[in-house]
Amino acid sequence: DSGVTQTPKHLITATGQRVTLRCSPRSGDLSVYWYQQSLDQGLQFLIQYYNGEERAKGNILERFSAQQFPDLHSELNLSSLELGDSALYFCASSVTSGTSTDTQYFGPGTRLTVL
Amino acid sequence: AQSVTQLDSQVPVFEEAPVELRCNYSSSVSVYLFWYVQYPNQGLQLLLKYLSGSTLVKGINGFEAEFNKSQTSFHLRKPSVHISDTAEYFCAVRGSSNTGKLIFGQGTTLQVKP
């Protein structure tokens, strides 16, 4: 158990819908990262928040957005869902914004299926 | 920009045999290197990491990796594998900027046969 929690574990929805994935980082961690794992794209970095502020952005679609709240939990919002958005979405957390000794700990993931 | 190439998508091996999973990276800046393991239906677990210092890094579950700057490689090895090592292994790189963004390889599935 990494200490990072993600809810829900599974999510099945229809095209065009909107969903919210939730992540609680390990106690004391200030950074939250979101990654998408799909069969065709592999594991891709989406976005990083550090202490409530966006820190780095990867290949995140405009239909996707994220935020980190004052209690440091984070939510990833996916809207106008398409079949290709079906994937495993991981959250990871770390203590700092990305200094040399920083290590990311991953949650169990949320499996999103878009029908 | 950084990139990671895992040279084998699948590696079948018999139990108690040695194994090497290959990883090459590309970067114009100093990097930090990681190996993560993903067991079926689970999240990613850190096996080991190279930040600086000794180029031979030891990790959990008997795995080790060697950083080779001239060959831009970070191959993962285990002298004797167990059935329980069957999983997907990911090599990842992080640049020396002040973000923690990880770039992952495509993964190598290690299949340990009895």
PDB file of N, CA, C and O in Angstrom, chain A residues 9-71:
ATOM      1  N   LYS A   9     -12.658   3.067  -8.079  1.00  0.00           N
ATOM      2  CA  LYS A   9     -11.740   2.086  -8.644  1.00  0.00           C
ATOM      3  C   LYS A   9     -12.075   1.830 -10.106  1.00  0.00           C
ATOM      4  O   LYS A   9     -11.195   1.667 -10.944  1.00  0.00           O
ATOM      5  N   HIS A  10     -13.362   1.764 -10.373  1.00  0.00           N
ATOM      6  CA  HIS A  10     -13.842   1.541 -11.732  1.00  0.00           C
ATOM      7  C   HIS A  10     -14.930   2.557 -12.041  1.00  0.00           C
ATOM      8  O   HIS A  10     -15.687   2.946 -11.152  1.00  0.00           O
ATOM      9  N   LEU A  11     -14.985   2.945 -13.317  1.00  0.00           N
ATOM     10  CA  LEU A  11     -15.993   3.899 -13.752  1.00  0.00           C
ATOM     11  C   LEU A  11     -16.393   3.531 -15.175  1.00  0.00           C
ATOM     12  O   LEU A  11     -15.543   3.411 -16.054  1.00  0.00           O
ATOM     13  N   ILE A  12     -17.688   3.322 -15.366  1.00  0.00           N
ATOM     14  CA  ILE A  12     -18.195   3.014 -16.709  1.00  0.00           C
ATOM     15  C   ILE A  12     -19.195   4.096 -17.058  1.00  0.00           C
ATOM     16  O   ILE A  12     -20.114   4.369 -16.282  1.00  0.00           O
ATOM     17  N   THR A  13     -19.000   4.714 -18.212  1.00  0.00           N
ATOM     18  CA  THR A  13     -19.866   5.810 -18.599  1.00  0.00           C
ATOM     19  C   THR A  13     -20.035   5.811 -20.116  1.00  0.00           C
ATOM     20  O   THR A  13     -19.456   4.976 -20.821  1.00  0.00           O
ATOM     21  N   ALA A  14     -20.800   6.753 -20.607  1.00  0.00           N
ATOM     22  CA  ALA A  14     -21.098   6.805 -22.037  1.00  0.00           C
ATOM     23  C   ALA A  14     -20.361   7.965 -22.688  1.00  0.00           C
ATOM     24  O   ALA A  14     -19.938   8.916 -22.018  1.00  0.00           O
ATOM     25  N   THR A  15     -20.232   7.897 -23.995  1.00  0.00           N
ATOM     26  CA  THR A  15     -19.609   8.996 -24.732  1.00  0.00           C
ATOM     27  C   THR A  15     -20.382  10.287 -24.508  1.00  0.00           C
ATOM     28  O   THR A  15     -21.608  10.268 -24.322  1.00  0.00           O
ATOM     29  N   GLY A  16     -19.641  11.374 -24.436  1.00  0.00           N
ATOM     30  CA  GLY A  16     -20.253  12.681 -24.237  1.00  0.00           C
ATOM     31  C   GLY A  16     -20.432  13.079 -22.789  1.00  0.00           C
ATOM     32  O   GLY A  16     -20.708  14.250 -22.496  1.00  0.00           O
ATOM     33  N   GLN A  17     -20.266  12.120 -21.886  1.00  0.00           N
ATOM     34  CA  GLN A  17     -20.472  12.398 -20.460  1.00  0.00           C
ATOM     35  C   GLN A  17     -19.245  13.042 -19.826  1.00  0.00           C
ATOM     36  O   GLN A  17     -18.180  13.191 -20.452  1.00  0.00           O
ATOM     37  N   ARG A  18     -19.421  13.417 -18.560  1.00  0.00           N
ATOM     38  CA  ARG A  18     -18.359  14.045 -17.777  1.00  0.00           C
ATOM     39  C   ARG A  18     -18.158  13.248 -16.500  1.00  0.00           C
ATOM     40  O   ARG A  18     -19.147  12.823 -15.880  1.00  0.00           O
ATOM     41  N   VAL A  19     -16.889  13.031 -16.107  1.00  0.00           N
ATOM     42  CA  VAL A  19     -16.601  12.297 -14.880  1.00  0.00           C
ATOM     43  C   VAL A  19     -15.531  13.025 -14.083  1.00  0.00           C
ATOM     44  O   VAL A  19     -14.772  13.829 -14.627  1.00  0.00           O
ATOM     45  N   THR A  20     -15.483  12.700 -12.806  1.00  0.00           N
ATOM     46  CA  THR A  20     -14.465  13.261 -11.909  1.00  0.00           C
ATOM     47  C   THR A  20     -13.766  12.134 -11.187  1.00  0.00           C
ATOM     48  O   THR A  20     -14.408  11.278 -10.571  1.00  0.00           O
ATOM     49  N   LEU A  21     -12.446  12.140 -11.280  1.00  0.00           N
ATOM     50  CA  LEU A  21     -11.616  11.159 -10.581  1.00  0.00           C
ATOM     51  C   LEU A  21     -10.960  11.872  -9.406  1.00  0.00           C
ATOM     52  O   LEU A  21     -10.488  13.012  -9.544  1.00  0.00           O
ATOM     53  N   ARG A  22     -10.871  11.163  -8.294  1.00  0.00           N
ATOM     54  CA  ARG A  22     -10.370  11.795  -7.079  1.00  0.00           C
ATOM     55  C   ARG A  22      -9.113  11.085  -6.580  1.00  0.00           C
ATOM     56  O   ARG A  22      -8.994   9.860  -6.697  1.00  0.00           O
ATOM     57  N   CYS A  23      -8.214  11.894  -6.016  1.00  0.00           N
ATOM     58  CA  CYS A  23      -6.954  11.360  -5.510  1.00  0.00           C
ATOM     59  C   CYS A  23      -6.610  12.022  -4.185  1.00  0.00           C
ATOM     60  O   CYS A  23      -6.653  13.250  -4.068  1.00  0.00           O
ATOM     61  N   SER A  24      -6.232  11.197  -3.204  1.00  0.00           N
ATOM     62  CA  SER A  24      -5.711  11.725  -1.946  1.00  0.00           C
ATOM     63  C   SER A  24      -4.253  11.322  -1.828  1.00  0.00           C
ATOM     64  O   SER A  24      -3.935  10.120  -1.869  1.00  0.00           O
ATOM     65  N   PRO A  25      -3.352  12.293  -1.710  1.00  0.00           N
ATOM     66  CA  PRO A  25      -1.926  11.959  -1.672  1.00  0.00           C
ATOM     67  C   PRO A  25      -1.530  11.362  -0.330  1.00  0.00           C
ATOM     68  O   PRO A  25      -2.320  11.351   0.620  1.00  0.00           O
ATOM     69  N   ARG A  26      -0.309  10.872  -0.253  1.00  0.00           N
ATOM     70  CA  ARG A  26       0.232  10.397   1.009  1.00  0.00           C
ATOM     71  C   ARG A  26       0.302  11.578   1.982  1.00  0.00           C
ATOM     72  O   ARG A  26       0.493  12.726   1.567  1.00  0.00           O
ATOM     73  N   SER A  27       0.202  11.260   3.254  1.00  0.00           N
ATOM     74  CA  SER A  27       0.295  12.295   4.267  1.00  0.00           C
ATOM     75  C   SER A  27       1.645  13.000   4.153  1.00  0.00           C
ATOM     76  O   SER A  27       2.698  12.345   4.119  1.00  0.00           O
ATOM     77  N   GLY A  28       1.618  14.322   4.083  1.00  0.00           N
ATOM     78  CA  GLY A  28       2.851  15.100   4.000  1.00  0.00           C
ATOM     79  C   GLY A  28       3.316  15.418   2.594  1.00  0.00           C
ATOM     80  O   GLY A  28       4.209  16.254   2.413  1.00  0.00           O
ATOM     81  N   ASP A  29       2.743  14.746   1.592  1.00  0.00           N
ATOM     82  CA  ASP A  29       3.148  15.026   0.208  1.00  0.00           C
ATOM     83  C   ASP A  29       2.423  16.252  -0.319  1.00  0.00           C
ATOM     84  O   ASP A  29       1.203  16.384  -0.145  1.00  0.00           O
ATOM     85  N   LEU A  30       3.163  17.121  -0.994  1.00  0.00           N
ATOM     86  CA  LEU A  30       2.583  18.359  -1.503  1.00  0.00           C
ATOM     87  C   LEU A  30       2.305  18.314  -3.008  1.00  0.00           C
ATOM     88  O   LEU A  30       1.551  19.126  -3.517  1.00  0.00           O
ATOM     89  N   SER A  31       2.963  17.394  -3.694  1.00  0.00           N
ATOM     90  CA  SER A  31       2.765  17.283  -5.147  1.00  0.00           C
ATOM     91  C   SER A  31       1.827  16.145  -5.479  1.00  0.00           C
ATOM     92  O   SER A  31       1.896  15.061  -4.884  1.00  0.00           O
ATOM     93  N   VAL A  32       0.975  16.392  -6.482  1.00  0.00           N
ATOM     94  CA  VAL A  32       0.121  15.348  -7.034  1.00  0.00           C
ATOM     95  C   VAL A  32       0.326  15.329  -8.554  1.00  0.00           C
ATOM     96  O   VAL A  32       0.395  16.380  -9.189  1.00  0.00           O
ATOM     97  N   TYR A  33       0.452  14.144  -9.087  1.00  0.00           N
ATOM     98  CA  TYR A  33       0.650  13.959 -10.527  1.00  0.00           C
ATOM     99  C   TYR A  33      -0.482  13.081 -11.054  1.00  0.00           C
ATOM    100  O   TYR A  33      -0.926  12.158 -10.373  1.00  0.00           O
ATOM    101  N   TRP A  34      -0.868  13.325 -12.292  1.00  0.00           N
ATOM    102  CA  TRP A  34      -1.846  12.467 -12.969  1.00  0.00           C
ATOM    103  C   TRP A  34      -1.204  11.885 -14.221  1.00  0.00           C
ATOM    104  O   TRP A  34      -0.548  12.597 -14.989  1.00  0.00           O
ATOM    105  N   TYR A  35      -1.403  10.577 -14.386  1.00  0.00           N
ATOM    106  CA  TYR A  35      -0.904   9.863 -15.556  1.00  0.00           C
ATOM    107  C   TYR A  35      -2.047   9.060 -16.163  1.00  0.00           C
ATOM    108  O   TYR A  35      -2.943   8.600 -15.467  1.00  0.00           O
ATOM    109  N   GLN A  36      -1.960   8.871 -17.471  1.00  0.00           N
ATOM    110  CA  GLN A  36      -2.930   8.051 -18.189  1.00  0.00           C
ATOM    111  C   GLN A  36      -2.197   6.843 -18.769  1.00  0.00           C
ATOM    112  O   GLN A  36      -1.139   6.999 -19.394  1.00  0.00           O
ATOM    113  N   GLN A  37      -2.752   5.649 -18.559  1.00  0.00           N
ATOM    114  CA  GLN A  37      -2.174   4.443 -19.146  1.00  0.00           C
ATOM    115  C   GLN A  37      -3.169   3.817 -20.105  1.00  0.00           C
ATOM    116  O   GLN A  37      -4.242   3.358 -19.697  1.00  0.00           O
ATOM    117  N   SER A  38      -2.824   3.794 -21.376  1.00  0.00           N
ATOM    118  CA  SER A  38      -3.689   3.178 -22.374  1.00  0.00           C
ATOM    119  C   SER A  38      -2.857   2.233 -23.230  1.00  0.00           C
ATOM    120  O   SER A  38      -1.622   2.331 -23.272  1.00  0.00           O
ATOM    121  N   LEU A  39      -3.533   1.345 -23.917  1.00  0.00           N
ATOM    122  CA  LEU A  39      -2.831   0.333 -24.712  1.00  0.00           C
ATOM    123  C   LEU A  39      -2.029   0.958 -25.846  1.00  0.00           C
ATOM    124  O   LEU A  39      -0.919   0.531 -26.137  1.00  0.00           O
ATOM    125  N   ASP A  40      -2.580   2.001 -26.473  1.00  0.00           N
ATOM    126  CA  ASP A  40      -1.889   2.567 -27.629  1.00  0.00           C
ATOM    127  C   ASP A  40      -0.865   3.636 -27.254  1.00  0.00           C
ATOM    128  O   ASP A  40       0.169   3.767 -27.918  1.00  0.00           O
ATOM    129  N   GLN A  41      -1.105   4.371 -26.170  1.00  0.00           N
ATOM    130  CA  GLN A  41      -0.192   5.470 -25.812  1.00  0.00           C
ATOM    131  C   GLN A  41       0.767   5.112 -24.680  1.00  0.00           C
ATOM    132  O   GLN A  41       1.706   5.853 -24.407  1.00  0.00           O
ATOM    133  N   GLY A  42       0.519   4.004 -24.004  1.00  0.00           N
ATOM    134  CA  GLY A  42       1.358   3.663 -22.860  1.00  0.00           C
ATOM    135  C   GLY A  42       1.062   4.571 -21.671  1.00  0.00           C
ATOM    136  O   GLY A  42      -0.046   5.075 -21.527  1.00  0.00           O
ATOM    137  N   LEU A  43       2.070   4.785 -20.843  1.00  0.00           N
ATOM    138  CA  LEU A  43       1.929   5.613 -19.636  1.00  0.00           C
ATOM    139  C   LEU A  43       2.353   7.033 -19.973  1.00  0.00           C
ATOM    140  O   LEU A  43       3.517   7.281 -20.280  1.00  0.00           O
ATOM    141  N   GLN A  44       1.405   7.966 -19.881  1.00  0.00           N
ATOM    142  CA  GLN A  44       1.709   9.345 -20.246  1.00  0.00           C
ATOM    143  C   GLN A  44       1.403  10.291 -19.103  1.00  0.00           C
ATOM    144  O   GLN A  44       0.348  10.200 -18.464  1.00  0.00           O
ATOM    145  N   PHE A  45       2.313  11.211 -18.890  1.00  0.00           N
ATOM    146  CA  PHE A  45       2.130  12.254 -17.877  1.00  0.00           C
ATOM    147  C   PHE A  45       1.084  13.249 -18.364  1.00  0.00           C
ATOM    148  O   PHE A  45       1.123  13.699 -19.505  1.00  0.00           O
ATOM    149  N   LEU A  46       0.156  13.581 -17.478  1.00  0.00           N
ATOM    150  CA  LEU A  46      -0.872  14.550 -17.832  1.00  0.00           C
ATOM    151  C   LEU A  46      -0.595  15.917 -17.205  1.00  0.00           C
ATOM    152  O   LEU A  46      -0.483  16.924 -17.906  1.00  0.00           O
ATOM    153  N   ILE A  47      -0.479  15.943 -15.872  1.00  0.00           N
ATOM    154  CA  ILE A  47      -0.364  17.229 -15.202  1.00  0.00           C
ATOM    155  C   ILE A  47       0.152  17.026 -13.787  1.00  0.00           C
ATOM    156  O   ILE A  47      -0.020  15.951 -13.202  1.00  0.00           O
ATOM    157  N   GLN A  48       0.808  18.063 -13.251  1.00  0.00           N
ATOM    158  CA  GLN A  48       1.316  18.059 -11.882  1.00  0.00           C
ATOM    159  C   GLN A  48       0.833  19.303 -11.158  1.00  0.00           C
ATOM    160  O   GLN A  48       0.853  20.406 -11.712  1.00  0.00           O
ATOM    161  N   TYR A  49       0.416  19.118  -9.912  1.00  0.00           N
ATOM    162  CA  TYR A  49       0.106  20.228  -9.019  1.00  0.00           C
ATOM    163  C   TYR A  49       1.022  20.156  -7.816  1.00  0.00           C
ATOM    164  O   TYR A  49       1.354  19.066  -7.333  1.00  0.00           O
ATOM    165  N   TYR A  50       1.445  21.319  -7.378  1.00  0.00           N
ATOM    166  CA  TYR A  50       2.276  21.407  -6.184  1.00  0.00           C
ATOM    167  C   TYR A  50       1.670  22.446  -5.249  1.00  0.00           C
ATOM    168  O   TYR A  50       1.592  23.627  -5.605  1.00  0.00           O
ATOM    169  N   ASN A  51       1.242  22.002  -4.118  1.00  0.00           N
ATOM    170  CA  ASN A  51       0.686  22.876  -3.080  1.00  0.00           C
ATOM    171  C   ASN A  51      -0.406  23.803  -3.636  1.00  0.00           C
ATOM    172  O   ASN A  51      -0.428  25.002  -3.331  1.00  0.00           O
ATOM    173  N   GLY A  52      -1.242  23.224  -4.463  1.00  0.00           N
ATOM    174  CA  GLY A  52      -2.386  23.953  -4.985  1.00  0.00           C
ATOM    175  C   GLY A  52      -2.167  24.657  -6.314  1.00  0.00           C
ATOM    176  O   GLY A  52      -3.131  25.138  -6.920  1.00  0.00           O
ATOM    177  N   GLU A  53      -0.922  24.714  -6.773  1.00  0.00           N
ATOM    178  CA  GLU A  53      -0.625  25.425  -8.015  1.00  0.00           C
ATOM    179  C   GLU A  53      -0.204  24.438  -9.101  1.00  0.00           C
ATOM    180  O   GLU A  53       0.507  23.480  -8.836  1.00  0.00           O
ATOM    181  N   GLU A  54      -0.625  24.720 -10.329  1.00  0.00           N
ATOM    182  CA  GLU A  54      -0.189  23.893 -11.453  1.00  0.00           C
ATOM    183  C   GLU A  54       1.313  24.058 -11.641  1.00  0.00           C
ATOM    184  O   GLU A  54       1.823  25.181 -11.711  1.00  0.00           O
ATOM    185  N   ARG A  55       2.033  22.916 -11.752  1.00  0.00           N
ATOM    186  CA  ARG A  55       3.485  22.965 -11.813  1.00  0.00           C
ATOM    187  C   ARG A  55       4.025  22.557 -13.176  1.00  0.00           C
ATOM    188  O   ARG A  55       5.021  23.089 -13.645  1.00  0.00           O
ATOM    189  N   ALA A  56       3.419  21.568 -13.759  1.00  0.00           N
ATOM    190  CA  ALA A  56       3.876  21.089 -15.064  1.00  0.00           C
ATOM    191  C   ALA A  56       2.697  20.480 -15.804  1.00  0.00           C
ATOM    192  O   ALA A  56       1.772  19.950 -15.197  1.00  0.00           O
ATOM    193  N   LYS A  57       2.761  20.611 -17.122  1.00  0.00           N
ATOM    194  CA  LYS A  57       1.673  20.107 -17.950  1.00  0.00           C
ATOM    195  C   LYS A  57       2.251  19.206 -19.021  1.00  0.00           C
ATOM    196  O   LYS A  57       3.279  19.516 -19.621  1.00  0.00           O
ATOM    197  N   GLY A  58       1.580  18.101 -19.261  1.00  0.00           N
ATOM    198  CA  GLY A  58       2.010  17.185 -20.311  1.00  0.00           C
ATOM    199  C   GLY A  58       0.994  17.155 -21.420  1.00  0.00           C
ATOM    200  O   GLY A  58       0.399  18.153 -21.782  1.00  0.00           O
ATOM    201  N   ASN A  59       0.752  15.952 -21.935  1.00  0.00           N
ATOM    202  CA  ASN A  59      -0.173  15.803 -23.071  1.00  0.00           C
ATOM    203  C   ASN A  59      -1.620  15.726 -22.604  1.00  0.00           C
ATOM    204  O   ASN A  59      -2.319  14.757 -22.872  1.00  0.00           O
ATOM    205  N   ILE A  60      -2.065  16.750 -21.925  1.00  0.00           N
ATOM    206  CA  ILE A  60      -3.434  16.748 -21.408  1.00  0.00           C
ATOM    207  C   ILE A  60      -4.353  17.450 -22.392  1.00  0.00           C
ATOM    208  O   ILE A  60      -4.056  18.536 -22.875  1.00  0.00           O
ATOM    209  N   LEU A  61      -5.450  16.777 -22.718  1.00  0.00           N
ATOM    210  CA  LEU A  61      -6.405  17.344 -23.670  1.00  0.00           C
ATOM    211  C   LEU A  61      -7.126  18.535 -23.055  1.00  0.00           C
ATOM    212  O   LEU A  61      -7.262  18.632 -21.831  1.00  0.00           O
ATOM    213  N   GLU A  62      -7.611  19.406 -23.910  1.00  0.00           N
ATOM    214  CA  GLU A  62      -8.354  20.581 -23.416  1.00  0.00           C
ATOM    215  C   GLU A  62      -9.645  20.170 -22.722  1.00  0.00           C
ATOM    216  O   GLU A  62     -10.155  20.907 -21.869  1.00  0.00           O
ATOM    217  N   ARG A  63     -10.174  19.006 -23.070  1.00  0.00           N
ATOM    218  CA  ARG A  63     -11.411  18.507 -22.439  1.00  0.00           C
ATOM    219  C   ARG A  63     -11.158  18.028 -21.004  1.00  0.00           C
ATOM    220  O   ARG A  63     -12.099  17.745 -20.265  1.00  0.00           O
ATOM    221  N   PHE A  64      -9.882  17.908 -20.646  1.00  0.00           N
ATOM    222  CA  PHE A  64      -9.520  17.451 -19.308  1.00  0.00           C
ATOM    223  C   PHE A  64      -9.042  18.640 -18.485  1.00  0.00           C
ATOM    224  O   PHE A  64      -8.357  19.537 -19.001  1.00  0.00           O
ATOM    225  N   SER A  65      -9.361  18.617 -17.209  1.00  0.00           N
ATOM    226  CA  SER A  65      -8.839  19.648 -16.317  1.00  0.00           C
ATOM    227  C   SER A  65      -8.606  19.029 -14.951  1.00  0.00           C
ATOM    228  O   SER A  65      -9.173  17.971 -14.625  1.00  0.00           O
ATOM    229  N   ALA A  66      -7.791  19.682 -14.165  1.00  0.00           N
ATOM    230  CA  ALA A  66      -7.496  19.157 -12.830  1.00  0.00           C
ATOM    231  C   ALA A  66      -7.368  20.324 -11.876  1.00  0.00           C
ATOM    232  O   ALA A  66      -7.218  21.476 -12.282  1.00  0.00           O
ATOM    233  N   GLN A  67      -7.459  20.012 -10.600  1.00  0.00           N
ATOM    234  CA  GLN A  67      -7.175  21.006  -9.575  1.00  0.00           C
ATOM    235  C   GLN A  67      -6.735  20.302  -8.309  1.00  0.00           C
ATOM    236  O   GLN A  67      -7.001  19.108  -8.119  1.00  0.00           O
ATOM    237  N   GLN A  68      -6.044  21.062  -7.470  1.00  0.00           N
ATOM    238  CA  GLN A  68      -5.633  20.552  -6.159  1.00  0.00           C
ATOM    239  C   GLN A  68      -6.215  21.490  -5.110  1.00  0.00           C
ATOM    240  O   GLN A  68      -6.045  22.706  -5.189  1.00  0.00           O
ATOM    241  N   PHE A  69      -6.857  20.916  -4.150  1.00  0.00           N
ATOM    242  CA  PHE A  69      -7.594  21.684  -3.147  1.00  0.00           C
ATOM    243  C   PHE A  69      -6.715  21.993  -1.940  1.00  0.00           C
ATOM    244  O   PHE A  69      -5.634  21.427  -1.794  1.00  0.00           O
ATOM    245  N   PRO A  70      -7.176  22.909  -1.064  1.00  0.00           N
ATOM    246  CA  PRO A  70      -6.367  23.279   0.109  1.00  0.00           C
ATOM    247  C   PRO A  70      -5.977  22.087   0.987  1.00  0.00           C
ATOM    248  O   PRO A  70      -4.917  22.122   1.625  1.00  0.00           O
ATOM    249  N   ASP A  71      -6.804  21.048   1.030  1.00  0.00           N
ATOM    250  CA  ASP A  71      -6.418  19.885   1.840  1.00  0.00           C
ATOM    251  C   ASP A  71      -5.489  18.950   1.048  1.00  0.00           C
ATOM    252  O   ASP A  71      -5.165  17.862   1.518  1.00  0.00           O
TER     253      ASP A  71
END
